[in-house]
mmCIF file of C-alpha atoms in Angstrom:
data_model
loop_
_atom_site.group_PDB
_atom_site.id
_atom_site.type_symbol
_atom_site.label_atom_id
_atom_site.label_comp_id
_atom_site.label_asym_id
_atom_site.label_seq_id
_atom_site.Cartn_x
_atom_site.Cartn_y
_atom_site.Cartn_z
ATOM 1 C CA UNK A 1 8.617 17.839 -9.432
ATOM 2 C CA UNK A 2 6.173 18.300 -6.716
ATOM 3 C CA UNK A 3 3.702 21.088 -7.302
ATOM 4 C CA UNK A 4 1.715 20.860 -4.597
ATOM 5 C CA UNK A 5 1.881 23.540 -1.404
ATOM 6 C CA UNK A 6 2.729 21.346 2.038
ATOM 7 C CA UNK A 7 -0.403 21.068 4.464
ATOM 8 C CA UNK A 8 -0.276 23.151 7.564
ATOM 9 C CA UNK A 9 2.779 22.072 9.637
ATOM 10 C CA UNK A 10 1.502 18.415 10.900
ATOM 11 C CA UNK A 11 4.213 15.718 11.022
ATOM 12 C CA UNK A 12 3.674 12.205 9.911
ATOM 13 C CA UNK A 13 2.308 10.266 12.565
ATOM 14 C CA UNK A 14 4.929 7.837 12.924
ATOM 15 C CA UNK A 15 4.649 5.031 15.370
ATOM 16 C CA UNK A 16 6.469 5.331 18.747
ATOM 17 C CA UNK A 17 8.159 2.308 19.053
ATOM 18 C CA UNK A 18 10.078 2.513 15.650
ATOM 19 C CA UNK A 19 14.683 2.855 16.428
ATOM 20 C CA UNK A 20 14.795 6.233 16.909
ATOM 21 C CA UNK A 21 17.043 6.877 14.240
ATOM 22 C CA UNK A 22 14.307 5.537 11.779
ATOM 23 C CA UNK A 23 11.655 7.633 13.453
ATOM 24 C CA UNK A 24 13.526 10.823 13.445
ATOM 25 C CA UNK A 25 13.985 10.491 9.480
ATOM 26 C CA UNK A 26 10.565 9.656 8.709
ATOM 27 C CA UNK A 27 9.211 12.872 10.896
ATOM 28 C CA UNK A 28 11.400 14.856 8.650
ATOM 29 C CA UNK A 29 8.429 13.899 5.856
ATOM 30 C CA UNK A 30 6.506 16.725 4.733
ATOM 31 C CA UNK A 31 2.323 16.550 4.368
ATOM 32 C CA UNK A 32 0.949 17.533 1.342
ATOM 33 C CA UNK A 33 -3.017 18.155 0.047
ATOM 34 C CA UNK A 34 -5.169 17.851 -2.499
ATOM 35 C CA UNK A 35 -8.337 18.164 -3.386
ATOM 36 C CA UNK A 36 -11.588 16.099 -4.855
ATOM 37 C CA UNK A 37 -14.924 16.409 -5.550
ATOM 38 C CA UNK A 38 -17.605 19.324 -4.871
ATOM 39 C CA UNK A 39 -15.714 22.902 -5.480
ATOM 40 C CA UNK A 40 -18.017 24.129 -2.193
ATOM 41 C CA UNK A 41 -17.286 21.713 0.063
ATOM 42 C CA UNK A 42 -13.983 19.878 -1.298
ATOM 43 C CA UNK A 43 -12.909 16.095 0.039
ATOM 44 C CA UNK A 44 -8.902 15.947 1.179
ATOM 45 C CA UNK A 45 -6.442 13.913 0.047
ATOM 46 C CA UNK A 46 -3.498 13.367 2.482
ATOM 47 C CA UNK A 47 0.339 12.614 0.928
ATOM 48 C CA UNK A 48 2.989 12.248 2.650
ATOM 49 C CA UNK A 49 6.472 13.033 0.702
ATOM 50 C CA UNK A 50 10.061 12.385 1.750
ATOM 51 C CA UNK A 51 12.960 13.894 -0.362
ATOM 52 C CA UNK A 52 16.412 11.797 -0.386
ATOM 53 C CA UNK A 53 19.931 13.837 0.700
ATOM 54 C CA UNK A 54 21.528 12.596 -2.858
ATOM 55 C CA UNK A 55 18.643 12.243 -5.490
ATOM 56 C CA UNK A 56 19.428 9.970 -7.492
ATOM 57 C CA UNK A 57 19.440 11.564 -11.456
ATOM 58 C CA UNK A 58 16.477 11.117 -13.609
ATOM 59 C CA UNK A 59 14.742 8.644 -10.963
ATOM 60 C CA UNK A 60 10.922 8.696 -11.035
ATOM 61 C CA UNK A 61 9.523 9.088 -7.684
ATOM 62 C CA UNK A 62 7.947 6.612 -5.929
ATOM 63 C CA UNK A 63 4.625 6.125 -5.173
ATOM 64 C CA UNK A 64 3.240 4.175 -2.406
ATOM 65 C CA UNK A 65 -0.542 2.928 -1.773
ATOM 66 C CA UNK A 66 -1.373 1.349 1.416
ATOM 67 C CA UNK A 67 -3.352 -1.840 2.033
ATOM 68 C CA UNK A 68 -7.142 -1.986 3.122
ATOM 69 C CA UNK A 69 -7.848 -0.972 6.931
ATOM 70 C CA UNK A 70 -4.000 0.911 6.418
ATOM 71 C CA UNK A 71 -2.296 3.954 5.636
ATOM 72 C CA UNK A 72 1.217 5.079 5.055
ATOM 73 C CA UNK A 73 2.328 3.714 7.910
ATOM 74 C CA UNK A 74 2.282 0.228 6.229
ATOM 75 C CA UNK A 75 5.705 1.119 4.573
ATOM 76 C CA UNK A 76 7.733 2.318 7.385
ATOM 77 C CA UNK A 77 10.273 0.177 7.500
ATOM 78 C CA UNK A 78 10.554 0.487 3.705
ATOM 79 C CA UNK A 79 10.777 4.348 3.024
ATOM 80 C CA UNK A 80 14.324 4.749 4.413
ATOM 81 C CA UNK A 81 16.033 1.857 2.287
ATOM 82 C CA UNK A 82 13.940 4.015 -1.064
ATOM 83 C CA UNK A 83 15.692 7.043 0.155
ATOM 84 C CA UNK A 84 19.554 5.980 0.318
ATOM 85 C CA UNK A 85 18.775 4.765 -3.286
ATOM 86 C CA UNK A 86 17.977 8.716 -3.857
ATOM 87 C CA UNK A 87 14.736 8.182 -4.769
ATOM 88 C CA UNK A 88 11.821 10.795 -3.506
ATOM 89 C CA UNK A 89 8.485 9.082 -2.116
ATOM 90 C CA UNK A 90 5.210 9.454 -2.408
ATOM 91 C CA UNK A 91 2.907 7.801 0.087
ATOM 92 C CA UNK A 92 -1.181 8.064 -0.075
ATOM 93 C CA UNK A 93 -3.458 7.684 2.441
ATOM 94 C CA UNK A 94 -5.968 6.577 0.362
ATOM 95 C CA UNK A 95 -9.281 8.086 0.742
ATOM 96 C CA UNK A 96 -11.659 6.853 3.594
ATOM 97 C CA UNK A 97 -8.263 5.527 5.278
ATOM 98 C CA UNK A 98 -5.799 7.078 7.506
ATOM 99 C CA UNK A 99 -5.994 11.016 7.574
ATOM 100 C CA UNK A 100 -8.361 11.432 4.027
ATOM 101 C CA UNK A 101 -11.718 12.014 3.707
ATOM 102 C CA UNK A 102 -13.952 9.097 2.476
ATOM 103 C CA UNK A 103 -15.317 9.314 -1.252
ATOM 104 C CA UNK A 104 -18.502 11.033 -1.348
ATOM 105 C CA UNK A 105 -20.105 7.844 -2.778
ATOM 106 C CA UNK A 106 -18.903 4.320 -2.887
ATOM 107 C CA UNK A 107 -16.577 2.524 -0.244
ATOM 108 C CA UNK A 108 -14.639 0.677 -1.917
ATOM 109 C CA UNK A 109 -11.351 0.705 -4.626
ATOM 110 C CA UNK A 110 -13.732 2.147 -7.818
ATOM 111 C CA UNK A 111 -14.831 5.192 -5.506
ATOM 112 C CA UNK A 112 -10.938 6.200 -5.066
ATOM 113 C CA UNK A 113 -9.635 6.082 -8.821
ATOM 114 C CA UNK A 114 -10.801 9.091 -9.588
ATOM 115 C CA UNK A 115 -9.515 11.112 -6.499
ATOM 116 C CA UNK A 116 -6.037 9.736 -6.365
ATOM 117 C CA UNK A 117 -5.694 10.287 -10.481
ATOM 118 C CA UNK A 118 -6.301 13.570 -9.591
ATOM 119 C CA UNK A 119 -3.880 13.906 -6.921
ATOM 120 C CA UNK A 120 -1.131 12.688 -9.088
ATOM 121 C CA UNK A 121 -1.837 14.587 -11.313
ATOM 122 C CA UNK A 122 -1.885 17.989 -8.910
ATOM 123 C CA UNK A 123 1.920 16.745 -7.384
ATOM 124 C CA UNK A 124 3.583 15.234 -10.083
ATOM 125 C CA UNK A 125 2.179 16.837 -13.064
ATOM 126 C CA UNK A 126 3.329 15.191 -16.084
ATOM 127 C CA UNK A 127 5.738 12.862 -14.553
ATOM 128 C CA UNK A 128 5.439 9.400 -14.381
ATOM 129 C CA UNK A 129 5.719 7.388 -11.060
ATOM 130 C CA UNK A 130 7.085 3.894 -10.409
ATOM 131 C CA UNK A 131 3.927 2.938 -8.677
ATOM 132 C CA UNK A 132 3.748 0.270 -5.803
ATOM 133 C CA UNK A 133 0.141 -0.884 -4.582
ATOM 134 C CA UNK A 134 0.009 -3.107 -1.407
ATOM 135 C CA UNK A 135 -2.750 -5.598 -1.440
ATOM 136 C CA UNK A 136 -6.108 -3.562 -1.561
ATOM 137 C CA UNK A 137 -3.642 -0.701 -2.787
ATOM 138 C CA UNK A 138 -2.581 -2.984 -5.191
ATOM 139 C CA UNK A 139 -6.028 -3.324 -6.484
ATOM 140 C CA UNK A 140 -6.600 0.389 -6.648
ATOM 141 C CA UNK A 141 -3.339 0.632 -8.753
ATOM 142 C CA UNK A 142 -4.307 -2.189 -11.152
ATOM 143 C CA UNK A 143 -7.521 -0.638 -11.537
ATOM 144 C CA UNK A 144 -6.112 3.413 -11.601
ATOM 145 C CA UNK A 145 -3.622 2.282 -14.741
ATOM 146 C CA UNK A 146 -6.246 0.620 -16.199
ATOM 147 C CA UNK A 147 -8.186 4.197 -16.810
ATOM 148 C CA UNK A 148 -5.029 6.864 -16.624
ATOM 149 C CA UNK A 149 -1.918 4.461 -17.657
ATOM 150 C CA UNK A 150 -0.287 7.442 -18.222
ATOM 151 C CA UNK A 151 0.340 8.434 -14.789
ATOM 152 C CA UNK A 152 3.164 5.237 -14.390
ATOM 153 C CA UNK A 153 5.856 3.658 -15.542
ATOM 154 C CA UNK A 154 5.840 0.612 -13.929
ATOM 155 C CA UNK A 155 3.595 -0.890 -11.587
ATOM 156 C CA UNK A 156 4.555 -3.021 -8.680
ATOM 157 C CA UNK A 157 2.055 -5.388 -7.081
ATOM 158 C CA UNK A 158 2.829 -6.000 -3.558
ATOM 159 C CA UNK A 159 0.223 -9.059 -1.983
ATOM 160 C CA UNK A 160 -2.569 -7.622 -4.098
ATOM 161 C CA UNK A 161 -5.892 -9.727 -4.220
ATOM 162 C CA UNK A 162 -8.708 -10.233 -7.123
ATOM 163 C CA UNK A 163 -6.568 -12.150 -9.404
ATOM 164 C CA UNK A 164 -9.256 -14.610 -9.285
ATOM 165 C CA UNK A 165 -7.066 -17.828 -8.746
ATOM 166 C CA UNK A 166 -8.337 -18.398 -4.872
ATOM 167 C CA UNK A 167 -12.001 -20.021 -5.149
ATOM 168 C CA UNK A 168 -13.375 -18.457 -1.923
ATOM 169 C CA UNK A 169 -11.950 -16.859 1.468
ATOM 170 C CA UNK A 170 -8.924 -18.324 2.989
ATOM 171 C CA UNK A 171 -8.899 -16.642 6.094
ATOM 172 C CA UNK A 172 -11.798 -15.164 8.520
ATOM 173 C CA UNK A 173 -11.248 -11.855 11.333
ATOM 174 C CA UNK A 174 -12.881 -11.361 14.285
ATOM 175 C CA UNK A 175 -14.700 -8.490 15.268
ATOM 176 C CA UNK A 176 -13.501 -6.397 17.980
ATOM 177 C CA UNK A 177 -15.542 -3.113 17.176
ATOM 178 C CA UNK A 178 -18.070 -4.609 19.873
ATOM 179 C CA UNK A 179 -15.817 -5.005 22.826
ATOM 180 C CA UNK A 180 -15.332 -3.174 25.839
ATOM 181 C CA UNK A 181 -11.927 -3.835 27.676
ATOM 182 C CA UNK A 182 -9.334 -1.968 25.418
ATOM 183 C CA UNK A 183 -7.332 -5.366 26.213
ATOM 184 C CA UNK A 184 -9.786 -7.931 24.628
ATOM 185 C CA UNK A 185 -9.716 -5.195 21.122
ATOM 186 C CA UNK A 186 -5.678 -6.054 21.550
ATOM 187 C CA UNK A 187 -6.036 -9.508 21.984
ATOM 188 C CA UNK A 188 -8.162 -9.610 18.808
ATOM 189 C CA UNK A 189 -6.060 -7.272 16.894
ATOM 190 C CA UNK A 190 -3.226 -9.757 17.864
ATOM 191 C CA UNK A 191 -5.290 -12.962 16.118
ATOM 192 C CA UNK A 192 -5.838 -10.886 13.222
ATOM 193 C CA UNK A 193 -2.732 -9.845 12.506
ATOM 194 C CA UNK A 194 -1.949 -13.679 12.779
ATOM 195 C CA UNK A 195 -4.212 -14.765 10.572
ATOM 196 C CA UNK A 196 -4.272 -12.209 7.529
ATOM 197 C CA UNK A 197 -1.074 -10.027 8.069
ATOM 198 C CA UNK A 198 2.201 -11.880 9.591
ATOM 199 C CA UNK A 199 2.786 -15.307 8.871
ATOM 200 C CA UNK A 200 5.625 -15.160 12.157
ATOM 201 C CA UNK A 201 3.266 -15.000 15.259
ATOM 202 C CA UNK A 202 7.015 -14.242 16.900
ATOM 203 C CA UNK A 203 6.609 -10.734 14.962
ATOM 204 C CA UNK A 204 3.212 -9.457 16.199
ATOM 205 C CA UNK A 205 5.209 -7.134 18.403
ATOM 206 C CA UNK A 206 4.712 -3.784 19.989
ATOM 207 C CA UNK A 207 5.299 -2.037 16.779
ATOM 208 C CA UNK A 208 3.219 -4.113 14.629
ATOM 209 C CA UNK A 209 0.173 -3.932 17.212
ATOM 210 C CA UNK A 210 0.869 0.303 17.314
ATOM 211 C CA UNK A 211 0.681 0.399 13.611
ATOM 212 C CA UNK A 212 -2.397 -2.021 12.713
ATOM 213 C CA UNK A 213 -4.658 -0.429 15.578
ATOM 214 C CA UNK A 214 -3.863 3.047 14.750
ATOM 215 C CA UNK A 215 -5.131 2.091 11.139
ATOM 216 C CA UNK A 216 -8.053 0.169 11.709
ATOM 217 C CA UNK A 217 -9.228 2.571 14.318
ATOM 218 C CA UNK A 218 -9.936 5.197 11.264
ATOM 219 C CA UNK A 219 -10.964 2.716 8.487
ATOM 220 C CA UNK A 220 -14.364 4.726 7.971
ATOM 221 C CA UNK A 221 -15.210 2.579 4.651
ATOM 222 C CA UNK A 222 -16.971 -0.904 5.742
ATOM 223 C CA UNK A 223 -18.431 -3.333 3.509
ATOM 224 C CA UNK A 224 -15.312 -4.077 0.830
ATOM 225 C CA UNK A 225 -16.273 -6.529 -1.298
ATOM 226 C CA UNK A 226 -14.230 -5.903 -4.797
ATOM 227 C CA UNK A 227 -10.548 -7.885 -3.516
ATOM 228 C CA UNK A 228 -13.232 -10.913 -3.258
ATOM 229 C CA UNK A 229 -13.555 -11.033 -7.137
ATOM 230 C CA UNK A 230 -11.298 -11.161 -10.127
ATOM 231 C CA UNK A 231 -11.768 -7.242 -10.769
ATOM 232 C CA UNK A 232 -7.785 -6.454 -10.254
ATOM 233 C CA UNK A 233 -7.365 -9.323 -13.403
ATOM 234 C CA UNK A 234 -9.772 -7.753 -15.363
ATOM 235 C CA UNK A 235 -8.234 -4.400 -15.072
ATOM 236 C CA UNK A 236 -4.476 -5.285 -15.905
ATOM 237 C CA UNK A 237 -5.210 -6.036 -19.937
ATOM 238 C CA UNK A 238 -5.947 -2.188 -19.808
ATOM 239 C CA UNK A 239 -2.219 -1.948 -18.419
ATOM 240 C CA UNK A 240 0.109 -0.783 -20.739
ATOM 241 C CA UNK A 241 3.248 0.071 -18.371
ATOM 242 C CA UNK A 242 5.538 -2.861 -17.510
ATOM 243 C CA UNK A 243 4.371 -4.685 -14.551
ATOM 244 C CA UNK A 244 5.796 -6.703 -11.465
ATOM 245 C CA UNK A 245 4.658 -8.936 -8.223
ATOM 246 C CA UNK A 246 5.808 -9.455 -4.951
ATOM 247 C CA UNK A 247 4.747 -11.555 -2.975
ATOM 248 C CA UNK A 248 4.833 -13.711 0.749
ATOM 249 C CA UNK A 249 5.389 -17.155 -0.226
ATOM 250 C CA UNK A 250 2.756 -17.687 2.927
ATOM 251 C CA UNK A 251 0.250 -15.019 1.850
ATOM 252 C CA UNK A 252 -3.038 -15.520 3.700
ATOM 253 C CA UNK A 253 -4.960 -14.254 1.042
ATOM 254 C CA UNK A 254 -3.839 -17.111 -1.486
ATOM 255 C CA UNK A 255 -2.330 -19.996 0.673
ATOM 256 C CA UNK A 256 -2.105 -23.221 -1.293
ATOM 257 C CA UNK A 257 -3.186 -21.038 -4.814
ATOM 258 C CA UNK A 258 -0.108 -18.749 -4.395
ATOM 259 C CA UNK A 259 1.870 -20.839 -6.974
ATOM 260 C CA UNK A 260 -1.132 -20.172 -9.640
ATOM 261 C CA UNK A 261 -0.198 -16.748 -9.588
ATOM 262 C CA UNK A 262 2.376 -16.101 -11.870
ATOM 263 C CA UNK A 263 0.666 -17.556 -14.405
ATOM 264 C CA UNK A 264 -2.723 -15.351 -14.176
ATOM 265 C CA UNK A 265 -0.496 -12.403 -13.694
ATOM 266 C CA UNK A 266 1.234 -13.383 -17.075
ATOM 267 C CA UNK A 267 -2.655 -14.373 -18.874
ATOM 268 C CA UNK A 268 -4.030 -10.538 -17.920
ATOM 269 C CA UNK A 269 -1.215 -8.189 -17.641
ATOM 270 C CA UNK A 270 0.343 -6.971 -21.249
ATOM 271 C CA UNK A 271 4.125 -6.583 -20.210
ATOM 272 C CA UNK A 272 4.512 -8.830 -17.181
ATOM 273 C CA UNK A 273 7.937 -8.853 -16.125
ATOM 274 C CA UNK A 274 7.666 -11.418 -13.341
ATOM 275 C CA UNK A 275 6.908 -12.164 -9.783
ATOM 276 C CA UNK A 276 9.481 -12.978 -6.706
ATOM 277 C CA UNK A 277 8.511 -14.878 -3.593
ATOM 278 C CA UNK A 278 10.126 -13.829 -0.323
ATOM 279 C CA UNK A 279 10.699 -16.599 1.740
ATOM 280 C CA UNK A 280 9.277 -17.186 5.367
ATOM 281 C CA UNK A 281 7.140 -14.175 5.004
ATOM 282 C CA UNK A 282 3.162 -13.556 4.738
ATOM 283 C CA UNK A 283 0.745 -10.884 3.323
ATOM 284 C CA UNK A 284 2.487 -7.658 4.720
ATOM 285 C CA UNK A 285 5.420 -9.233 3.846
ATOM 286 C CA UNK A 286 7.102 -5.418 3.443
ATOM 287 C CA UNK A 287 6.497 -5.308 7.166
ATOM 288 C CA UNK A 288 7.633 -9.030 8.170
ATOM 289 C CA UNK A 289 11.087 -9.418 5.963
ATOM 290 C CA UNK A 290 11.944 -5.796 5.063
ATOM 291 C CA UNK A 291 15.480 -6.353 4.171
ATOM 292 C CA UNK A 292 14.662 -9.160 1.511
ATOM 293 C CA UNK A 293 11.575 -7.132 0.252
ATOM 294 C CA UNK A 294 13.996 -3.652 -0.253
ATOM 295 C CA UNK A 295 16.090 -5.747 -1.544
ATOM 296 C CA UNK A 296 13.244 -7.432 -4.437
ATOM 297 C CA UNK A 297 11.911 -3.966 -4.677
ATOM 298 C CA UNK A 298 15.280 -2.401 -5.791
ATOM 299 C CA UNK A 299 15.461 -5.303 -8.524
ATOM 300 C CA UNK A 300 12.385 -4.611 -10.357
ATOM 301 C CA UNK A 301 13.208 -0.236 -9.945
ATOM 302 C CA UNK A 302 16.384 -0.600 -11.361
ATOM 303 C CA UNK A 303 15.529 -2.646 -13.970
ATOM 304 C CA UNK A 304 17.053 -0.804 -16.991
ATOM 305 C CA UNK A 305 14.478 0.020 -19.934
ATOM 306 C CA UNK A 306 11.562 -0.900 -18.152
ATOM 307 C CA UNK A 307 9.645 1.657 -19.324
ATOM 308 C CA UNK A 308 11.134 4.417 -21.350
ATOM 309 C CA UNK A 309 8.339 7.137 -21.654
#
């Protein structure tokens, strides 16, 4: 159940050049609050939480965590397929991203455990979540569960980094912050989505250039360093809930090293159930093949048993 009071009437910003059929039932999402840090002067979380027409009985909710430089808007085109299967979703924008406020100290994934276990806590109470962490979201999840396990039931890795198999960068951005002509920022919002996000140049389209700008544009937390290490391996011992991957079998972050995954994922994480590679597709691979991602996704939720507490 969701305890929280909604926000003040303030509709999802969802992207303009989504069907319109997809856009109308994602601005029928509700905002929710809540609250972190000094009692004065109190930091905002922003939620965003879409109820199904037929919930399905005794489904957890599902709770979504964006990728670095992202918010919720990372899962548009995977919300609707969650709600025919009745389940009620959950998606952050984690703090210092999207419409939060930044952590009061600390810009990276250790400065946002704390806030976002409180969150849960404030909207869901006692109920577990199925929990789904995209890349640096994945991180954040890995290392959440690590100190408040009790707050899933499974955890779903989607493109996550810091597993420690990839001995140094396999991609590099350019800047754009520094340029002038609003066309030369799109042109280098266009490489970058080519050479971290999409594997498909074909699909850096309108939408996918309306999305990524609108998120980077409010990134306010520079200087990430903790997806570079192994910090999302060390956390998952600490795991107790059953635990999942998904992945891009093109996956920027990993490349060549993808195939080494499985196997770390299996060395740190206590009940690993297993890790699918979606064909064709790279890091935002929720984004570039939807339909075979829903379709992975729905495996691992309707697993039966996977976590019973």
């Amino acid at each position: 159940m969701i305890n929280a009071k909604p926000a003040p009437a303030v509709p999802p910003e969802v992207p303009s050049l989504l069907p319109l059929a997809q856009r109308t039932r994602l601005a029928e999402g509700q905002r929710l609050l809540t609250t972190w840090g000094d009692a004065a002067a109190p930091r905002q979380l922003v939620w965003h939480l879409w109820a199904p027409e037929r919930p399905a009985p005794g489904a957890a909710p599902v709770v979504l965590f964006h990728g670095g430089s992202g918010s919720w808007t990372h899962w548009v085109k995977n919300i609707p397929a969650l709600l025919d299967q009745g389940r009620r979703v959950l998606a952050a924008d984690l703090p210092g991203f999207g419409d939060s406020d930044a952590p009061e100290r600390g810009t990276d994934a250790d400065a946002m455990v704390e806030p976002l276990a409180a969150g849960l806590r404030t909207l869901l109470g006692d109920e577990a979540a199925d929990l789904v962490g995209f890349s640096f979201g994945g991180m954040v999840a890995g290392m959440l569960l690590a100190e408040h396990p009790a707050l899933a039931r499974r955890l779903v890795l989607v493109g996550a980094p810091a597993m420690g198999v990839v001995p140094g960068r396999q991609f590099e951005l350019k800047a754009w912050r520094h340029l002038k002509a609003a066309q030369d920022q799109v042109d280098i919002h266009r490489h970058n989505l080519g050479v971290l996000m999409l594997h498909d140049h074909g699909l850096i389209d309108g939408l996918a250039l309306e999305v990524h700008i609108a998120n980077v544009l409010r990134d306010r937390l520079p200087r990430r360093r903790l997806a570079h290490t192994d910090i999302l391996a060390r956390s998952l011992p600490a795991v107790t809930c059953p635990m999942y991957a998904i992945y891009g079998e093109h996956d920027a972050i990993y490349r060549q090293h993808i195939h080494q995954l499985a196997d770390a994922y299996a060395a740190a994480a206590p009940d690993f159930r297993g890790m699918q590679l979606i064909e064709g597709a790279g890091h935002w691979v929720q984004f570039e093949a939807p339909h075979a991602f829903d379709a992975a996704l729905l495996r691992v939720l309707e697993e039966k048993k996977a976590a019973s507490a």
